[in-house]
Amino acid sequence: MKATAIANANIALIKYWGKRDEKLILPNNGSVSLTLDKLNTITTVEFDKKYDKDILILDDQELKEGEELEKAIKHLDLIREISGIKELAKVVSKNNFPTAAGLASSASGFTALSLAGTKAAGKDLDQKELSILARRSGSGSAARSCVGGFVEWLKGGKEDGTDSYAVQIAPPNHWPELRMLTTIVSTVKKKVSSTAGMDLTVKTSPMYKAWLAAAAEDLEKMRKGVLNKDFKSVGKTAESNCLNMHATMITTHPSLIYWMPTTLEIIHSVLSWRDQGLECYFTIDAGPQVKIICLEKDVPELEKKLKNIKGVKKIIICKPGGGPRLTDNHLF
Ligand code: DP6
């Protein structure tokens, strides 16, 4: 009753920010993302009678308490429920990038946990079932990491959430020249999680209604832009959608300002590089890291320029990546 899965992180081009159902993790708006080839989580799950509690070891540290542990146990309970098993589990998980710094670690983490966990429990889920499960306890955006390439998480309308899952808009090889440069400007764990942040935004930001209206339009533009490989439209739409989301965050009470000085420096740099003819766009999640959307031909130039910005600690160059997969390389 042991299995291991690897799942890639995804970065939203059209963001998910706000829930209509907090228990089932159902979004207020549909979102679009790119699954990335270089940022991943590997997770081994073993259910066994020998365990007298669920054990979670994340990046070599056992979690003894806190939100992450609670979410993981809730997820294991769901897996036990759908598989009809009672055994407790040991879970060992590793990210190849900083956890909880706004790099979508929870998305790849909960996708890997869902795939490894269900397999270890003897269940084979299809992509839709996996996506519905992955979003249920940990991270809504995990629904999107269950699919490779260019992905839409359908908002859905049903109360039970059975029509809110991720589908592929296009596979990774549809647009192999597209790149996402992930800059790491801070590895400090953020103070307010996405879950708490979006809840506060929905309740208090006067901008939230406007966000929802704009996000619905952005989603249509993005889907078309991706299918037509229209780089300008994809970049512009992603950038403005990100800024709209951050406008709702900044106007939340108390204010959610995830940006650091280097975040802002990269924003200004991208805008001025673009004025000079180097076409690139930025997007930022609930954290300080900036992701730059560009084409393969411009990567060397952009990398050189980014390395000249003092606060940039690391640059990870990502291409469109595949969906989750099982492996025999167990972590214990
Ligand atoms: C800003 O999926 O981490 O990255 O569902 O509450 O766990 P919960 O939130 P999560 O939020 C992601 C928010 C975002 C935008 C996005 O990825 O769409």
XYZ file of C-alpha atoms and ligand atoms in Angstrom:
350
model
C 0.000 0.000 0.000
C 2.751 2.382 -1.035
C 2.998 4.646 -4.066
C 4.999 7.654 -5.236
C 3.946 10.436 -7.564
C 5.554 13.492 -9.116
C 3.471 16.549 -9.942
C 4.407 19.848 -11.522
C 3.462 23.235 -10.153
C 1.333 25.533 -12.252
C 1.269 29.284 -12.535
C -2.006 30.989 -13.266
C -2.290 33.226 -16.322
C -5.823 34.030 -15.179
C -5.904 33.921 -11.400
C -8.255 32.170 -9.025
C -8.963 34.511 -6.104
C -12.011 33.882 -3.936
C -14.264 30.939 -3.155
C -18.001 30.442 -3.445
C -17.801 27.359 -1.223
C -15.045 27.144 1.358
C -15.748 23.562 2.368
C -15.632 22.071 -1.123
C -13.114 24.676 -2.358
C -15.186 25.942 -5.254
C -14.003 29.115 -6.995
C -15.878 32.328 -7.689
C -14.209 32.524 -11.095
C -12.700 30.203 -13.680
C -8.913 30.330 -14.077
C -6.254 29.408 -16.627
C -2.739 28.192 -15.935
C 0.424 26.850 -17.410
C 1.815 23.657 -15.908
C 5.581 24.094 -15.544
C 8.207 21.472 -16.287
C 10.821 22.532 -13.722
C 8.966 23.088 -10.441
C 7.781 19.867 -8.929
C 6.862 17.900 -5.842
C 7.581 14.224 -5.304
C 5.493 12.454 -2.685
C 5.459 8.910 -1.314
C 2.410 7.690 0.601
C 2.180 4.459 2.544
C -0.938 3.266 4.344
C -0.141 0.645 6.966
C -1.573 -0.769 10.172
C 1.774 -0.086 11.875
C 1.127 3.689 11.932
C -0.845 4.951 14.940
C -1.134 8.480 13.502
C -0.714 10.157 10.132
C 2.893 11.265 9.735
C 3.910 14.020 7.322
C 7.524 14.796 6.501
C 7.872 17.806 4.232
C 11.297 18.779 2.914
C 13.006 16.584 5.543
C 11.059 18.014 8.491
C 8.241 16.294 10.306
C 5.238 18.590 10.669
C 3.917 18.395 14.237
C 1.104 20.960 14.015
C -0.325 23.756 11.889
C -2.457 24.405 8.850
C -0.351 22.356 6.418
C -0.552 19.235 8.582
C -4.300 19.671 9.145
C -4.934 20.032 5.411
C -2.846 16.955 4.606
C -4.667 14.842 7.226
C -8.011 16.060 5.898
C -6.896 14.975 2.451
C -5.787 11.548 3.670
C -9.219 11.190 5.329
C -10.879 11.921 1.985
C -8.672 9.360 0.233
C -9.523 6.771 2.932
C -13.216 7.586 2.534
C -13.321 7.134 -1.256
C -11.126 4.018 -1.101
C -12.871 2.368 1.838
C -9.681 1.826 3.861
C -8.921 2.641 7.506
C -5.113 2.498 7.738
C -3.176 5.581 8.766
C -0.368 6.846 6.578
C 3.189 8.015 6.390
C 3.747 10.722 3.791
C 7.154 11.987 2.718
C 7.189 14.903 0.318
C 9.883 17.052 -1.257
C 9.649 20.209 -3.323
C 12.508 21.144 -5.639
C 11.774 24.838 -4.920
C 11.039 26.960 -1.804
C 7.780 25.962 -0.107
C 5.059 28.581 0.516
C 6.875 31.541 -0.980
C 4.201 32.104 -3.620
C 5.475 29.459 -6.037
C 2.412 27.225 -6.027
C 3.976 24.518 -3.855
C 0.564 23.590 -2.500
C -0.748 22.886 -6.022
C 1.974 20.412 -6.939
C 1.944 19.080 -3.370
C -1.748 18.237 -3.233
C -1.737 16.812 -6.747
C 1.172 14.504 -5.889
C -0.538 13.556 -2.596
C -3.811 12.808 -4.416
C -2.205 10.606 -7.064
C 0.207 8.759 -4.743
C -2.433 8.472 -2.004
C -5.198 7.029 -4.163
C -2.793 4.621 -5.870
C -1.444 3.470 -2.485
C -5.047 2.976 -1.365
C -5.729 0.797 -4.414
C -7.818 3.279 -6.415
C -7.256 4.346 -10.024
C -8.820 7.747 -10.660
C -9.193 9.309 -14.078
C -7.974 12.871 -14.698
C -11.320 14.498 -13.896
C -11.760 12.524 -10.663
C -8.195 13.320 -9.623
C -8.700 17.036 -10.299
C -11.901 17.082 -8.232
C -10.124 15.299 -5.370
C -6.916 17.386 -5.534
C -8.713 20.682 -4.954
C -10.787 19.410 -2.045
C -8.678 19.941 1.080
C -5.504 21.716 0.417
C -5.367 24.019 -2.432
C -7.891 24.911 -5.067
C -5.167 25.500 -7.623
C -4.111 21.845 -7.226
C -7.064 21.047 -9.496
C -4.981 22.528 -12.346
C -1.731 20.631 -11.611
C -3.567 17.386 -12.434
C -3.397 18.358 -16.107
C -0.384 19.165 -18.277
C 0.162 22.106 -20.619
C -2.357 24.952 -20.853
C -5.162 24.329 -18.422
C -8.553 25.762 -17.501
C -10.132 25.122 -14.107
C -13.833 25.245 -14.853
C -15.711 27.364 -12.362
C -18.697 25.031 -12.513
C -22.121 25.834 -11.155
C -23.269 22.768 -9.244
C -23.445 22.911 -5.481
C -21.649 19.595 -5.043
C -18.678 20.766 -7.143
C -18.767 17.834 -9.559
C -18.509 20.203 -12.542
C -15.559 22.212 -11.182
C -12.368 20.557 -12.381
C -9.458 21.179 -14.722
C -9.411 20.499 -18.451
C -6.651 20.882 -20.999
C -6.889 23.836 -23.380
C -3.774 22.667 -25.231
C -0.974 20.155 -24.553
C 2.594 21.224 -23.634
C 3.861 20.741 -27.226
C 1.203 23.128 -28.603
C 3.466 26.093 -27.834
C 6.950 24.783 -27.057
C 8.606 28.214 -27.429
C 6.683 29.755 -24.540
C 8.751 30.276 -21.399
C 8.040 31.316 -17.844
C 11.048 32.688 -15.980
C 10.462 32.322 -12.282
C 12.524 34.704 -10.242
C 13.058 34.085 -6.558
C 13.431 37.340 -4.669
C 12.640 36.060 -1.177
C 12.413 32.621 0.425
C 10.725 33.894 3.587
C 7.435 32.122 4.299
C 4.547 34.494 3.648
C 2.569 35.802 6.597
C -0.915 35.421 5.125
C -1.712 32.250 3.171
C -3.705 32.346 -0.064
C -6.610 30.691 1.723
C -6.814 33.319 4.471
C -5.965 36.127 2.059
C -8.679 35.383 -0.485
C -11.258 34.922 2.247
C -10.461 38.383 3.635
C -10.512 39.888 0.128
C -13.956 38.487 -0.662
C -15.256 39.877 2.638
C -13.630 43.298 2.642
C -12.253 44.548 -0.682
C -14.482 47.143 -2.388
C -12.801 46.103 -5.659
C -13.859 42.463 -5.527
C -16.962 42.770 -7.729
C -14.979 44.520 -10.427
C -12.337 41.769 -10.239
C -14.925 39.086 -10.963
C -16.331 40.939 -13.965
C -12.870 41.539 -15.447
C -11.682 37.982 -14.736
C -14.575 36.498 -16.722
C -13.630 38.603 -19.768
C -9.931 37.868 -19.317
C -10.608 34.155 -19.301
C -12.244 34.257 -22.748
C -9.359 36.318 -24.147
C -6.794 33.968 -22.631
C -8.370 30.807 -23.994
C -8.385 32.315 -27.511
C -4.874 33.742 -27.090
C -3.469 30.355 -26.098
C -5.195 28.496 -28.926
C -3.960 31.078 -31.490
C -0.508 31.291 -29.869
C -1.020 35.058 -29.767
C 1.865 36.017 -27.483
C 0.945 39.676 -27.156
C -2.617 38.930 -26.155
C -1.611 36.181 -23.702
C 1.050 38.386 -22.079
C -1.075 41.527 -21.859
C -4.101 39.672 -20.541
C -2.052 37.776 -17.924
C -0.380 40.971 -16.736
C -3.560 42.989 -16.408
C -5.380 40.100 -14.733
C -2.553 39.836 -12.190
C -2.685 43.569 -11.477
C -6.446 43.439 -11.029
C -6.050 40.648 -8.487
C -3.357 42.572 -6.623
C -5.623 45.635 -6.599
C -8.176 43.570 -4.663
C -5.446 42.321 -2.319
C -4.088 45.803 -1.606
C -7.594 47.101 -0.911
C -8.382 44.257 1.508
C -8.696 45.133 5.230
C -6.127 44.673 6.655
C -4.196 45.248 3.482
C -2.436 42.346 1.750
C 0.739 43.573 0.148
C 2.673 40.568 -1.064
C 5.197 42.635 -3.065
C 8.727 43.333 -1.842
C 11.002 46.113 -3.143
C 12.617 43.718 -5.656
C 9.155 42.686 -6.898
C 8.477 46.287 -7.822
C 11.917 46.710 -9.351
C 11.258 43.765 -11.680
C 7.807 45.135 -12.592
C 9.342 48.463 -13.640
C 12.154 46.694 -15.473
C 9.751 44.522 -17.482
C 7.748 47.608 -18.479
C 10.854 49.451 -19.628
C 12.339 46.412 -21.434
C 9.083 46.126 -23.308
C 9.256 49.832 -24.281
C 12.693 49.092 -25.678
C 11.319 46.269 -27.838
C 12.108 43.242 -25.664
C 8.684 41.629 -25.430
C 7.968 40.139 -22.013
C 5.179 40.314 -19.428
C 4.962 39.666 -15.698
C 2.625 37.804 -13.413
C 2.714 37.535 -9.606
C 0.796 35.313 -7.183
C 0.235 35.663 -3.435
C 3.917 36.213 -2.763
C 6.862 38.366 -3.785
C 8.215 36.267 -6.692
C 7.762 37.578 -10.221
C 7.234 35.232 -13.132
C 8.128 36.580 -16.546
C 6.314 35.301 -19.605
C 8.465 35.376 -22.726
C 9.506 33.461 -25.827
C 12.499 31.114 -26.014
C 14.476 33.462 -28.309
C 14.547 36.209 -25.642
C 15.581 34.030 -22.678
C 19.373 34.726 -22.835
C 18.863 38.500 -22.952
C 16.281 38.477 -20.183
C 18.379 36.213 -18.000
C 21.329 38.572 -18.356
C 19.213 41.572 -17.437
C 17.562 39.837 -14.477
C 20.926 38.768 -13.063
C 21.853 42.468 -12.896
C 18.997 43.130 -10.465
C 20.574 42.768 -7.023
C 17.598 41.285 -5.175
C 17.088 38.443 -7.665
C 18.384 35.355 -5.846
C 17.544 32.737 -8.429
C 15.987 32.373 -11.888
C 14.287 29.144 -12.922
C 13.531 28.835 -16.629
C 10.391 26.803 -17.212
C 8.649 25.431 -20.291
C 5.128 24.035 -20.545
C 5.197 20.789 -18.545
C 3.205 17.569 -18.330
C 0.624 16.242 -15.903
C 1.325 14.137 -12.787
C 2.888 10.675 -13.029
C 3.685 7.673 -10.866
C 7.254 6.504 -10.254
C 8.903 3.564 -8.488
C 11.496 5.805 -6.851
C 9.939 5.824 -3.388
C 11.256 8.363 -0.867
C 11.308 5.768 1.967
C -2.849 33.749 -6.162
O -4.931 27.392 -4.477
O -3.241 28.240 -2.838
O -1.911 31.629 -6.629
O -7.570 27.099 -2.524
O -7.263 28.557 -0.562
O -5.659 26.743 -0.960
P -6.612 27.720 -1.587
O -5.669 28.677 -2.420
P -4.540 28.433 -3.513
O -4.579 29.866 -4.190
C -3.916 30.233 -5.332
C -4.033 31.704 -5.521
C -3.132 32.314 -6.560
C -3.802 32.359 -7.916
C -3.889 31.070 -8.692
O -2.998 30.211 -8.596
O -4.854 30.942 -9.454
